[in-house]
PDB file of C-alpha atoms and ligand atoms in Angstrom:
ATOM      1  CA  MET A 264      17.696 -48.623 140.062  1.00 71.00           C
ATOM      2  CA  THR A 265      20.250 -48.167 137.303  1.00 81.00           C
ATOM      3  CA  GLY A 266      21.512 -44.649 136.704  1.00 90.00           C
ATOM      4  CA  ARG A 267      23.057 -43.031 133.679  1.00 97.00           C
ATOM      5  CA  LEU A 268      26.547 -42.219 132.512  1.00 98.00           C
ATOM      6  CA  SER A 269      27.626 -39.471 130.138  1.00 98.00           C
ATOM      7  CA  ILE A 270      31.139 -38.973 128.866  1.00 98.00           C
ATOM      8  CA  VAL A 271      31.421 -35.259 128.289  1.00 98.00           C
ATOM      9  CA  GLY A 272      33.937 -33.313 126.172  1.00 98.00           C
ATOM     10  CA  LEU A 273      34.990 -29.999 127.723  1.00 98.00           C
ATOM     11  CA  GLY A 274      36.696 -28.642 124.603  1.00 98.00           C
ATOM     12  CA  PRO A 275      40.252 -27.253 124.546  1.00 98.00           C
ATOM     13  CA  GLY A 276      39.894 -24.924 127.540  1.00 97.00           C
ATOM     14  CA  ALA A 277      37.889 -21.751 126.997  1.00 97.00           C
ATOM     15  CA  ALA A 278      34.409 -21.761 128.535  1.00 96.00           C
ATOM     16  CA  GLU A 279      32.805 -20.492 125.325  1.00 97.00           C
ATOM     17  CA  LEU A 280      34.080 -23.556 123.470  1.00 98.00           C
ATOM     18  CA  ILE A 281      32.013 -25.901 125.684  1.00 98.00           C
ATOM     19  CA  THR A 282      28.835 -26.878 123.841  1.00 98.00           C
ATOM     20  CA  PRO A 283      25.404 -26.101 125.358  1.00 98.00           C
ATOM     21  CA  LEU A 284      24.686 -29.852 125.511  1.00 98.00           C
ATOM     22  CA  ALA A 285      27.885 -30.454 127.500  1.00 98.00           C
ATOM     23  CA  SER A 286      26.964 -27.678 129.955  1.00 97.00           C
ATOM     24  CA  GLU A 287      23.441 -29.067 130.387  1.00 97.00           C
ATOM     25  CA  THR A 288      24.736 -32.593 130.935  1.00 98.00           C
ATOM     26  CA  LEU A 289      27.280 -31.436 133.537  1.00 97.00           C
ATOM     27  CA  ALA A 290      24.658 -29.400 135.385  1.00 96.00           C
ATOM     28  CA  ALA A 291      22.242 -32.361 135.483  1.00 96.00           C
ATOM     29  CA  ALA A 292      24.788 -34.858 136.894  1.00 97.00           C
ATOM     30  CA  THR A 293      24.777 -35.918 140.541  1.00 97.00           C
ATOM     31  CA  ASP A 294      28.432 -37.014 140.271  1.00 97.00           C
ATOM     32  CA  LEU A 295      31.392 -35.763 138.258  1.00 97.00           C
ATOM     33  CA  VAL A 296      34.324 -38.081 137.635  1.00 96.00           C
ATOM     34  CA  GLY A 297      37.640 -37.157 136.021  1.00 95.00           C
ATOM     35  CA  TYR A 298      41.190 -35.922 136.100  1.00 92.00           C
ATOM     36  CA  GLY A 299      41.463 -33.151 138.729  1.00 91.00           C
ATOM     37  CA  PRO A 300      42.503 -30.252 136.433  1.00 92.00           C
ATOM     38  CA  TYR A 301      39.627 -31.066 134.048  1.00 93.00           C
ATOM     39  CA  LEU A 302      37.099 -31.163 136.906  1.00 94.00           C
ATOM     40  CA  ALA A 303      38.399 -27.768 138.008  1.00 93.00           C
ATOM     41  CA  ARG A 304      37.119 -26.325 134.742  1.00 93.00           C
ATOM     42  CA  VAL A 305      33.519 -27.242 135.606  1.00 94.00           C
ATOM     43  CA  ALA A 306      31.450 -24.745 137.622  1.00 90.00           C
ATOM     44  CA  GLU A 307      30.695 -25.956 141.171  1.00 88.00           C
ATOM     45  CA  ARG A 308      27.108 -26.872 141.889  1.00 90.00           C
ATOM     46  CA  SER A 309      25.931 -27.510 145.461  1.00 91.00           C
ATOM     47  CA  GLY A 310      24.974 -31.085 146.183  1.00 92.00           C
ATOM     48  CA  GLN A 311      27.043 -32.419 143.286  1.00 96.00           C
ATOM     49  CA  HIS A 312      29.798 -34.897 144.170  1.00 97.00           C
ATOM     50  CA  ARG A 313      33.253 -34.689 142.600  1.00 96.00           C
ATOM     51  CA  HIS A 314      35.566 -37.675 142.223  1.00 94.00           C
ATOM     52  CA  ALA A 315      38.998 -36.451 141.091  1.00 92.00           C
ATOM     53  CA  SER A 316      41.644 -38.953 140.044  1.00 84.00           C
ATOM     54  CA  ASP A 317      45.080 -39.185 138.506  1.00 76.00           C
ATOM     55  CA  ASN A 318      45.361 -38.843 134.716  1.00 67.00           C
ATOM     56  CA  ARG A 319      46.934 -42.254 134.213  1.00 71.00           C
ATOM     57  CA  GLU A 320      44.166 -44.285 135.813  1.00 83.00           C
ATOM     58  CA  GLU A 321      41.683 -44.225 132.943  1.00 89.00           C
ATOM     59  CA  LEU A 322      40.293 -47.735 133.329  1.00 91.00           C
ATOM     60  CA  VAL A 323      40.073 -47.471 137.129  1.00 91.00           C
ATOM     61  CA  ARG A 324      38.202 -44.189 136.738  1.00 93.00           C
ATOM     62  CA  ALA A 325      35.863 -45.700 134.128  1.00 95.00           C
ATOM     63  CA  LYS A 326      35.007 -48.603 136.460  1.00 95.00           C
ATOM     64  CA  GLN A 327      34.403 -46.246 139.357  1.00 95.00           C
ATOM     65  CA  ALA A 328      32.041 -44.183 137.176  1.00 96.00           C
ATOM     66  CA  LEU A 329      30.170 -47.310 136.021  1.00 97.00           C
ATOM     67  CA  ASP A 330      29.777 -48.543 139.618  1.00 96.00           C
ATOM     68  CA  LEU A 331      28.334 -45.164 140.594  1.00 96.00           C
ATOM     69  CA  ALA A 332      25.921 -45.226 137.650  1.00 97.00           C
ATOM     70  CA  ALA A 333      24.918 -48.826 138.423  1.00 96.00           C
ATOM     71  CA  SER A 334      23.988 -47.699 141.938  1.00 96.00           C
ATOM     72  CA  GLY A 335      21.507 -45.206 140.511  1.00 96.00           C
ATOM     73  CA  ARG A 336      23.584 -42.041 140.251  1.00 97.00           C
ATOM     74  CA  SER A 337      23.629 -39.742 137.251  1.00 97.00           C
ATOM     75  CA  VAL A 338      27.324 -39.612 136.399  1.00 98.00           C
ATOM     76  CA  ALA A 339      29.301 -37.355 134.057  1.00 98.00           C
ATOM     77  CA  VAL A 340      32.850 -38.396 133.203  1.00 98.00           C
ATOM     78  CA  VAL A 341      34.762 -35.376 131.938  1.00 97.00           C
ATOM     79  CA  SER A 342      37.404 -35.319 129.258  1.00 96.00           C
ATOM     80  CA  SER A 343      39.316 -32.493 127.603  1.00 97.00           C
ATOM     81  CA  GLY A 344      38.591 -31.777 123.944  1.00 98.00           C
ATOM     82  CA  ASP A 345      36.434 -34.551 122.541  1.00 98.00           C
ATOM     83  CA  PRO A 346      35.949 -37.597 124.787  1.00 98.00           C
ATOM     84  CA  GLY A 347      36.364 -39.977 121.860  1.00 98.00           C
ATOM     85  CA  VAL A 348      39.770 -38.628 120.742  1.00 98.00           C
ATOM     86  CA  PHE A 349      42.602 -40.203 122.777  1.00 96.00           C
ATOM     87  CA  ALA A 350      40.366 -39.928 125.831  1.00 95.00           C
ATOM     88  CA  MET A 351      37.929 -41.418 128.324  1.00 95.00           C
ATOM     89  CA  ALA A 352      35.107 -42.679 126.079  1.00 97.00           C
ATOM     90  CA  SER A 353      37.157 -45.680 124.891  1.00 97.00           C
ATOM     91  CA  ALA A 354      38.092 -46.534 128.484  1.00 95.00           C
ATOM     92  CA  VAL A 355      34.418 -46.553 129.479  1.00 97.00           C
ATOM     93  CA  PHE A 356      33.402 -48.807 126.589  1.00 97.00           C
ATOM     94  CA  GLU A 357      36.339 -51.122 127.261  1.00 96.00           C
ATOM     95  CA  ALA A 358      35.277 -51.336 130.922  1.00 96.00           C
ATOM     96  CA  ILE A 359      31.705 -52.168 129.859  1.00 97.00           C
ATOM     97  CA  GLU A 360      32.890 -54.855 127.435  1.00 96.00           C
ATOM     98  CA  THR A 361      35.158 -56.546 129.961  1.00 94.00           C
ATOM     99  CA  GLY A 362      33.429 -55.672 133.231  1.00 91.00           C
ATOM    100  CA  LYS A 363      30.323 -56.519 135.212  1.00 91.00           C
ATOM    101  CA  PRO A 364      27.339 -57.847 133.209  1.00 90.00           C
ATOM    102  CA  GLY A 365      24.969 -55.259 134.780  1.00 91.00           C
ATOM    103  CA  TRP A 366      26.983 -52.410 133.261  1.00 94.00           C
ATOM    104  CA  CYS A 367      25.415 -53.146 129.854  1.00 93.00           C
ATOM    105  CA  ASP A 368      22.072 -51.904 131.235  1.00 93.00           C
ATOM    106  CA  ILE A 369      23.430 -48.453 132.036  1.00 96.00           C
ATOM    107  CA  GLU A 370      22.316 -45.748 129.655  1.00 96.00           C
ATOM    108  CA  VAL A 371      25.592 -44.393 128.281  1.00 98.00           C
ATOM    109  CA  THR A 372      25.865 -41.266 126.148  1.00 98.00           C
ATOM    110  CA  VAL A 373      28.877 -39.548 124.631  1.00 98.00           C
ATOM    111  CA  VAL A 374      28.676 -35.764 124.484  1.00 98.00           C
ATOM    112  CA  PRO A 375      31.132 -34.527 121.854  1.00 98.00           C
ATOM    113  CA  GLY A 376      33.530 -31.648 122.373  1.00 98.00           C
ATOM    114  CA  ILE A 377      35.831 -29.535 120.241  1.00 98.00           C
ATOM    115  CA  SER A 378      39.042 -31.489 119.906  1.00 98.00           C
ATOM    116  CA  ALA A 379      42.372 -29.663 120.258  1.00 98.00           C
ATOM    117  CA  MET A 380      43.189 -30.188 116.564  1.00 98.00           C
ATOM    118  CA  LEU A 381      40.025 -28.389 115.459  1.00 98.00           C
ATOM    119  CA  ALA A 382      40.573 -25.479 117.830  1.00 98.00           C
ATOM    120  CA  ALA A 383      44.261 -25.225 116.832  1.00 98.00           C
ATOM    121  CA  ALA A 384      43.500 -25.385 113.098  1.00 98.00           C
ATOM    122  CA  ALA A 385      40.860 -22.667 113.427  1.00 98.00           C
ATOM    123  CA  ARG A 386      43.418 -20.297 114.947  1.00 98.00           C
ATOM    124  CA  ILE A 387      45.661 -20.176 111.885  1.00 97.00           C
ATOM    125  CA  GLY A 388      43.459 -20.815 108.870  1.00 98.00           C
ATOM    126  CA  ALA A 389      42.438 -24.166 107.438  1.00 98.00           C
ATOM    127  CA  PRO A 390      45.389 -26.580 107.585  1.00 98.00           C
ATOM    128  CA  LEU A 391      43.114 -29.636 107.865  1.00 98.00           C
ATOM    129  CA  GLY A 392      41.221 -28.810 104.676  1.00 97.00           C
ATOM    130  CA  HIS A 393      42.228 -32.074 103.002  1.00 97.00           C
ATOM    131  CA  ASP A 394      42.995 -35.656 104.065  1.00 97.00           C
ATOM    132  CA  PHE A 395      44.661 -35.766 107.460  1.00 98.00           C
ATOM    133  CA  CYS A 396      45.389 -38.179 110.268  1.00 98.00           C
ATOM    134  CA  ALA A 397      45.923 -37.820 113.998  1.00 98.00           C
ATOM    135  CA  ILE A 398      48.636 -39.772 115.809  1.00 98.00           C
ATOM    136  CA  SER A 399      49.375 -39.791 119.523  1.00 97.00           C
ATOM    137  CA  LEU A 400      53.119 -39.819 120.185  1.00 96.00           C
ATOM    138  CA  SER A 401      52.603 -41.221 123.652  1.00 91.00           C
ATOM    139  CA  ASP A 402      54.112 -44.656 124.025  1.00 81.00           C
ATOM    140  CA  ASN A 403      52.501 -45.221 127.418  1.00 82.00           C
ATOM    141  CA  LEU A 404      49.740 -47.288 125.829  1.00 83.00           C
ATOM    142  CA  LYS A 405      51.431 -48.604 122.687  1.00 90.00           C
ATOM    143  CA  PRO A 406      54.977 -49.636 121.687  1.00 93.00           C
ATOM    144  CA  TRP A 407      57.135 -46.923 120.063  1.00 94.00           C
ATOM    145  CA  ASP A 408      57.616 -49.181 117.022  1.00 95.00           C
ATOM    146  CA  VAL A 409      53.880 -48.941 116.318  1.00 96.00           C
ATOM    147  CA  VAL A 410      54.129 -45.150 116.426  1.00 96.00           C
ATOM    148  CA  LEU A 411      57.049 -45.216 113.967  1.00 96.00           C
ATOM    149  CA  LYS A 412      55.212 -47.555 111.593  1.00 97.00           C
ATOM    150  CA  ARG A 413      52.140 -45.313 111.540  1.00 97.00           C
ATOM    151  CA  LEU A 414      54.196 -42.136 111.121  1.00 98.00           C
ATOM    152  CA  GLU A 415      56.045 -43.715 108.199  1.00 98.00           C
ATOM    153  CA  ALA A 416      52.777 -44.706 106.490  1.00 98.00           C
ATOM    154  CA  ALA A 417      51.165 -41.298 107.115  1.00 98.00           C
ATOM    155  CA  ALA A 418      54.231 -39.450 105.855  1.00 98.00           C
ATOM    156  CA  ALA A 419      54.503 -41.637 102.754  1.00 96.00           C
ATOM    157  CA  GLY A 420      50.771 -41.204 102.123  1.00 96.00           C
ATOM    158  CA  ASP A 421      51.170 -37.406 102.128  1.00 96.00           C
ATOM    159  CA  PHE A 422      48.575 -36.945 104.865  1.00 97.00           C
ATOM    160  CA  ILE A 423      48.535 -33.767 106.914  1.00 98.00           C
ATOM    161  CA  ILE A 424      49.720 -35.147 110.263  1.00 98.00           C
ATOM    162  CA  VAL A 425      48.383 -34.019 113.631  1.00 98.00           C
ATOM    163  CA  LEU A 426      50.479 -35.036 116.628  1.00 98.00           C
ATOM    164  CA  TYR A 427      48.753 -35.317 120.004  1.00 98.00           C
ATOM    165  CA  ASN A 428      50.812 -35.889 123.173  1.00 97.00           C
ATOM    166  CA  PRO A 429      54.009 -34.801 121.376  1.00 97.00           C
ATOM    167  CA  ALA A 430      56.252 -34.574 124.450  1.00 94.00           C
ATOM    168  CA  SER A 431      56.395 -34.705 128.209  1.00 90.00           C
ATOM    169  CA  LYS A 432      59.125 -34.768 130.843  1.00 89.00           C
ATOM    170  CA  ALA A 433      59.116 -38.564 130.657  1.00 88.00           C
ATOM    171  CA  ARG A 434      59.145 -38.564 126.815  1.00 89.00           C
ATOM    172  CA  PRO A 435      61.653 -35.904 125.754  1.00 89.00           C
ATOM    173  CA  TRP A 436      63.176 -37.449 122.590  1.00 91.00           C
ATOM    174  CA  GLN A 437      60.248 -38.966 120.672  1.00 94.00           C
ATOM    175  CA  LEU A 438      59.154 -35.787 118.885  1.00 97.00           C
ATOM    176  CA  GLY A 439      62.651 -35.189 117.446  1.00 97.00           C
ATOM    177  CA  ASP A 440      62.677 -38.708 116.012  1.00 96.00           C
ATOM    178  CA  ALA A 441      59.163 -38.263 114.608  1.00 97.00           C
ATOM    179  CA  LEU A 442      60.019 -34.963 112.883  1.00 98.00           C
ATOM    180  CA  ARG A 443      63.208 -36.435 111.381  1.00 97.00           C
ATOM    181  CA  LEU A 444      61.225 -39.391 110.024  1.00 98.00           C
ATOM    182  CA  ILE A 445      58.625 -37.110 108.438  1.00 98.00           C
ATOM    183  CA  ALA A 446      61.367 -34.854 107.003  1.00 97.00           C
ATOM    184  CA  ARG A 447      62.615 -37.796 104.945  1.00 97.00           C
ATOM    185  CA  HIS A 448      59.315 -37.639 103.006  1.00 97.00           C
ATOM    186  CA  ARG A 449      58.527 -33.906 102.917  1.00 97.00           C
ATOM    187  CA  ALA A 450      60.093 -30.657 101.700  1.00 97.00           C
ATOM    188  CA  SER A 451      62.002 -28.758 104.366  1.00 97.00           C
ATOM    189  CA  SER A 452      59.697 -25.766 103.701  1.00 97.00           C
ATOM    190  CA  THR A 453      56.576 -27.743 104.766  1.00 98.00           C
ATOM    191  CA  PRO A 454      54.566 -25.631 107.246  1.00 98.00           C
ATOM    192  CA  VAL A 455      54.582 -26.897 110.832  1.00 98.00           C
ATOM    193  CA  ILE A 456      52.359 -25.444 113.539  1.00 98.00           C
ATOM    194  CA  PHE A 457      53.084 -25.654 117.250  1.00 98.00           C
ATOM    195  CA  ALA A 458      49.819 -24.843 119.044  1.00 98.00           C
ATOM    196  CA  HIS A 459      50.332 -24.483 122.784  1.00 98.00           C
ATOM    197  CA  ALA A 460      47.426 -24.227 125.266  1.00 98.00           C
ATOM    198  CA  VAL A 461      44.889 -23.293 122.610  1.00 98.00           C
ATOM    199  CA  SER A 462      42.080 -21.094 123.956  1.00 98.00           C
ATOM    200  CA  ARG A 463      43.783 -20.807 127.365  1.00 97.00           C
ATOM    201  CA  PRO A 464      45.230 -17.533 128.744  1.00 97.00           C
ATOM    202  CA  ASP A 465      48.773 -18.709 127.926  1.00 98.00           C
ATOM    203  CA  GLU A 466      47.965 -19.744 124.340  1.00 98.00           C
ATOM    204  CA  ARG A 467      50.910 -19.546 121.934  1.00 98.00           C
ATOM    205  CA  ILE A 468      50.770 -20.493 118.263  1.00 97.00           C
ATOM    206  CA  ASP A 469      54.045 -20.733 116.345  1.00 97.00           C
ATOM    207  CA  ILE A 470      54.154 -21.296 112.615  1.00 96.00           C
ATOM    208  CA  THR A 471      57.462 -22.680 111.401  1.00 97.00           C
ATOM    209  CA  THR A 472      58.802 -25.136 108.832  1.00 97.00           C
ATOM    210  CA  LEU A 473      59.927 -28.732 108.986  1.00 97.00           C
ATOM    211  CA  ALA A 474      63.558 -27.542 108.691  1.00 97.00           C
ATOM    212  CA  ASP A 475      63.212 -25.126 111.625  1.00 98.00           C
ATOM    213  CA  ALA A 476      60.822 -27.035 113.883  1.00 98.00           C
ATOM    214  CA  ASP A 477      62.361 -27.248 117.353  1.00 97.00           C
ATOM    215  CA  PRO A 478      61.127 -30.257 119.348  1.00 97.00           C
ATOM    216  CA  ALA A 479      62.108 -28.497 122.588  1.00 96.00           C
ATOM    217  CA  GLN A 480      59.215 -26.058 122.016  1.00 96.00           C
ATOM    218  CA  ALA A 481      56.627 -28.779 122.676  1.00 97.00           C
ATOM    219  CA  ASP A 482      55.233 -30.006 125.967  1.00 96.00           C
ATOM    220  CA  MET A 483      52.173 -31.893 127.192  1.00 94.00           C
ATOM    221  CA  ARG A 484      49.905 -28.973 126.345  1.00 97.00           C
ATOM    222  CA  THR A 485      51.087 -28.623 122.749  1.00 98.00           C
ATOM    223  CA  LEU A 486      49.508 -29.957 119.592  1.00 98.00           C
ATOM    224  CA  ILE A 487      51.504 -30.109 116.356  1.00 98.00           C
ATOM    225  CA  ILE A 488      50.198 -29.952 112.806  1.00 98.00           C
ATOM    226  CA  ILE A 489      52.569 -30.881 109.960  1.00 98.00           C
ATOM    227  CA  GLY A 490      51.368 -29.907 106.506  1.00 98.00           C
ATOM    228  CA  SER A 491      51.083 -32.179 103.478  1.00 97.00           C
ATOM    229  CA  SER A 492      52.860 -31.330 100.207  1.00 96.00           C
ATOM    230  CA  ALA A 493      49.867 -29.114  99.348  1.00 97.00           C
ATOM    231  CA  THR A 494      49.675 -27.115 102.605  1.00 98.00           C
ATOM    232  CA  LYS A 495      50.610 -23.457 102.141  1.00 97.00           C
ATOM    233  CA  LEU A 496      51.777 -20.667 104.389  1.00 96.00           C
ATOM    234  CA  VAL A 497      50.485 -17.441 102.853  1.00 96.00           C
ATOM    235  CA  ALA A 498      51.784 -14.009 103.866  1.00 92.00           C
ATOM    236  CA  CYS A 499      49.006 -11.473 103.549  1.00 90.00           C
ATOM    237  CA  GLY A 500      50.911  -8.260 104.190  1.00 85.00           C
ATOM    238  CA  LYS A 501      51.348  -6.248 107.380  1.00 87.00           C
ATOM    239  CA  GLY A 502      52.757  -9.302 109.169  1.00 85.00           C
ATOM    240  CA  LYS A 503      49.529 -11.252 108.690  1.00 91.00           C
ATOM    241  CA  SER A 504      49.731 -14.852 107.527  1.00 93.00           C
ATOM    242  CA  PHE A 505      47.623 -17.981 107.399  1.00 96.00           C
ATOM    243  CA  VAL A 506      48.087 -21.668 106.698  1.00 98.00           C
ATOM    244  CA  TYR A 507      45.676 -23.657 104.595  1.00 98.00           C
ATOM    245  CA  THR A 508      45.427 -26.865 102.597  1.00 97.00           C
ATOM    246  CA  PRO A 509      43.503 -26.537  99.315  1.00 96.00           C
ATOM    247  CA  ARG A 510      40.347 -28.563  98.755  1.00 92.00           C
ATOM    248  CA  HIS A 511      41.835 -30.150  95.611  1.00 87.00           C
ATOM    249  CA  ALA A 512      44.787 -32.549  95.487  1.00 79.00           C
ATOM    250  CA  GLU A 513      47.271 -33.584  92.822  1.00 76.00           C
ATOM    251  CA  LEU A 514      49.188 -36.820  92.555  1.00 71.00           C
ATOM    252  CA  VAL A 515      52.574 -36.306  94.156  1.00 65.00           C
ATOM    253  CA  ALA A 516      55.503 -38.390  92.948  1.00 58.00           C
ATOM    254  CA  PRO A 517      56.689 -40.706  95.748  1.00 57.00           C
TER     255      PRO A 517
HETATM  256  N1  SAH B  15      40.594 -35.594 124.028  1.00 82.40           N
HETATM  257  C1  SAH B  15      41.536 -34.526 123.773  1.00 82.40           C
HETATM  258  C2  SAH B  15      42.944 -35.060 123.576  1.00 82.40           C
HETATM  259  C3  SAH B  15      43.543 -35.689 124.819  1.00 82.40           C
HETATM  260  S1  SAH B  15      45.209 -36.187 124.574  1.00 82.40           S
HETATM  261  C4  SAH B  15      41.074 -33.709 122.580  1.00 82.40           C
HETATM  262  O1  SAH B  15      40.171 -34.144 121.850  1.00 82.40           O
HETATM  263  O2  SAH B  15      41.616 -32.622 122.378  1.00 82.40           O
HETATM  264  C5  SAH B  15      46.085 -34.818 125.311  1.00 82.40           C
HETATM  265  C6  SAH B  15      46.790 -34.002 124.228  1.00 82.40           C
HETATM  266  O3  SAH B  15      45.845 -33.190 123.545  1.00 82.40           O
HETATM  267  C7  SAH B  15      47.830 -33.024 124.727  1.00 82.40           C
HETATM  268  O4  SAH B  15      49.084 -33.652 124.960  1.00 82.40           O
HETATM  269  C8  SAH B  15      47.910 -32.046 123.567  1.00 82.40           C
HETATM  270  O5  SAH B  15      48.664 -32.603 122.493  1.00 82.40           O
HETATM  271  C9  SAH B  15      46.457 -31.987 123.116  1.00 82.40           C
HETATM  272  N2  SAH B  15      45.713 -30.856 123.706  1.00 82.40           N
HETATM  273  C10 SAH B  15      44.660 -30.927 124.534  1.00 82.40           C
HETATM  274  N3  SAH B  15      44.211 -29.678 124.832  1.00 82.40           N
HETATM  275  C11 SAH B  15      45.007 -28.807 124.166  1.00 82.40           C
HETATM  276  C12 SAH B  15      45.053 -27.387 124.041  1.00 82.40           C
HETATM  277  N4  SAH B  15      44.180 -26.602 124.678  1.00 82.40           N
HETATM  278  N5  SAH B  15      46.015 -26.849 123.257  1.00 82.40           N
HETATM  279  C13 SAH B  15      46.903 -27.626 122.605  1.00 82.40           C
HETATM  280  N6  SAH B  15      46.900 -28.972 122.673  1.00 82.40           N
HETATM  281  C14 SAH B  15      45.972 -29.558 123.438  1.00 82.40           C
END
C-alpha cells in the first residue's frame, strides 16, 4: 500500500502563525520528518514517529520521507516558513524526479506557510507593496558569482530586495559585499530592515538605512529587506514609524 506525503510549512515561529490546515496535517501524520529544531516546534502526539535530521541533508531527508510514504506511512515533512521558499518542497520534488519510479504514485501535497518575508514585512508596515524579489545569500547550493549577478540585476531593476540566509558563522563576509553592491544603485537613505527571529520570543526588528546598515547585525535567523527607490520610512510622531512602498511606481532614471 502506498502512503501519502505532505510538505508542511510551520510559519516563522509563533504557534498562532501556523495555519489550521498545517496543524491538521501534522496531527494526522504517522511520521514526522525534518530538521530537529523545526520538529521541536510541533506538539508531541503519542504513537507518532519523529525522524530528526541535520539541516544540510535535504535530499537525504526527502528520500527517507518518500521511502516511508512508499511503505504505506502517512508522512509530514516539516519546513520553517513556507515549504516552497528556499526549503524542503523542492528537495522532495527533485527526489521524486530523479528517484525510484514508485515514488510517482505517492500522493504528495504541499501545505503552505507564512514565509519569513511576509511575517517580517507585516511587523513594520508594507515594504513589499510593490515589485520585489527574494534572494538567498547562501552559497552552499550555488556559486557566489550567481548571487552577485542576481543582486546586480535586482538592484539595477529597482526591485525591493529581500535577503534570506544573509549570514552565518561560515559565511561572515557575503552580506557586506551584497550591501555595497546594492549601494552603488540606491540612495544612501534607502530604508533597510533587519528582522531577527520574527514572531519568536527574542524577536528584534531594526530599521536603518543603506548607509548605516551593519552586516555584523545579521545572523542565520535574520531576514533583510532593502527598499526600492520608492520605499519610505515615515515618522508618525511619539517615536512611532513605519516603512511602506506605495502601490504606484514612477520611472526612475538609471
Ligand atoms: N522556508 C523559509 C525560509 C528558509 S531559509 C521561509 O519561507 O521563511 C532560512 C532563512 O529564512 C533564514 O536564514 C532567515 O533569513 C529566514 N528566516 C526564517 N525564519 C525566520 C524568522 N522567524 N525571522 C527572521 N528570518 C527568518
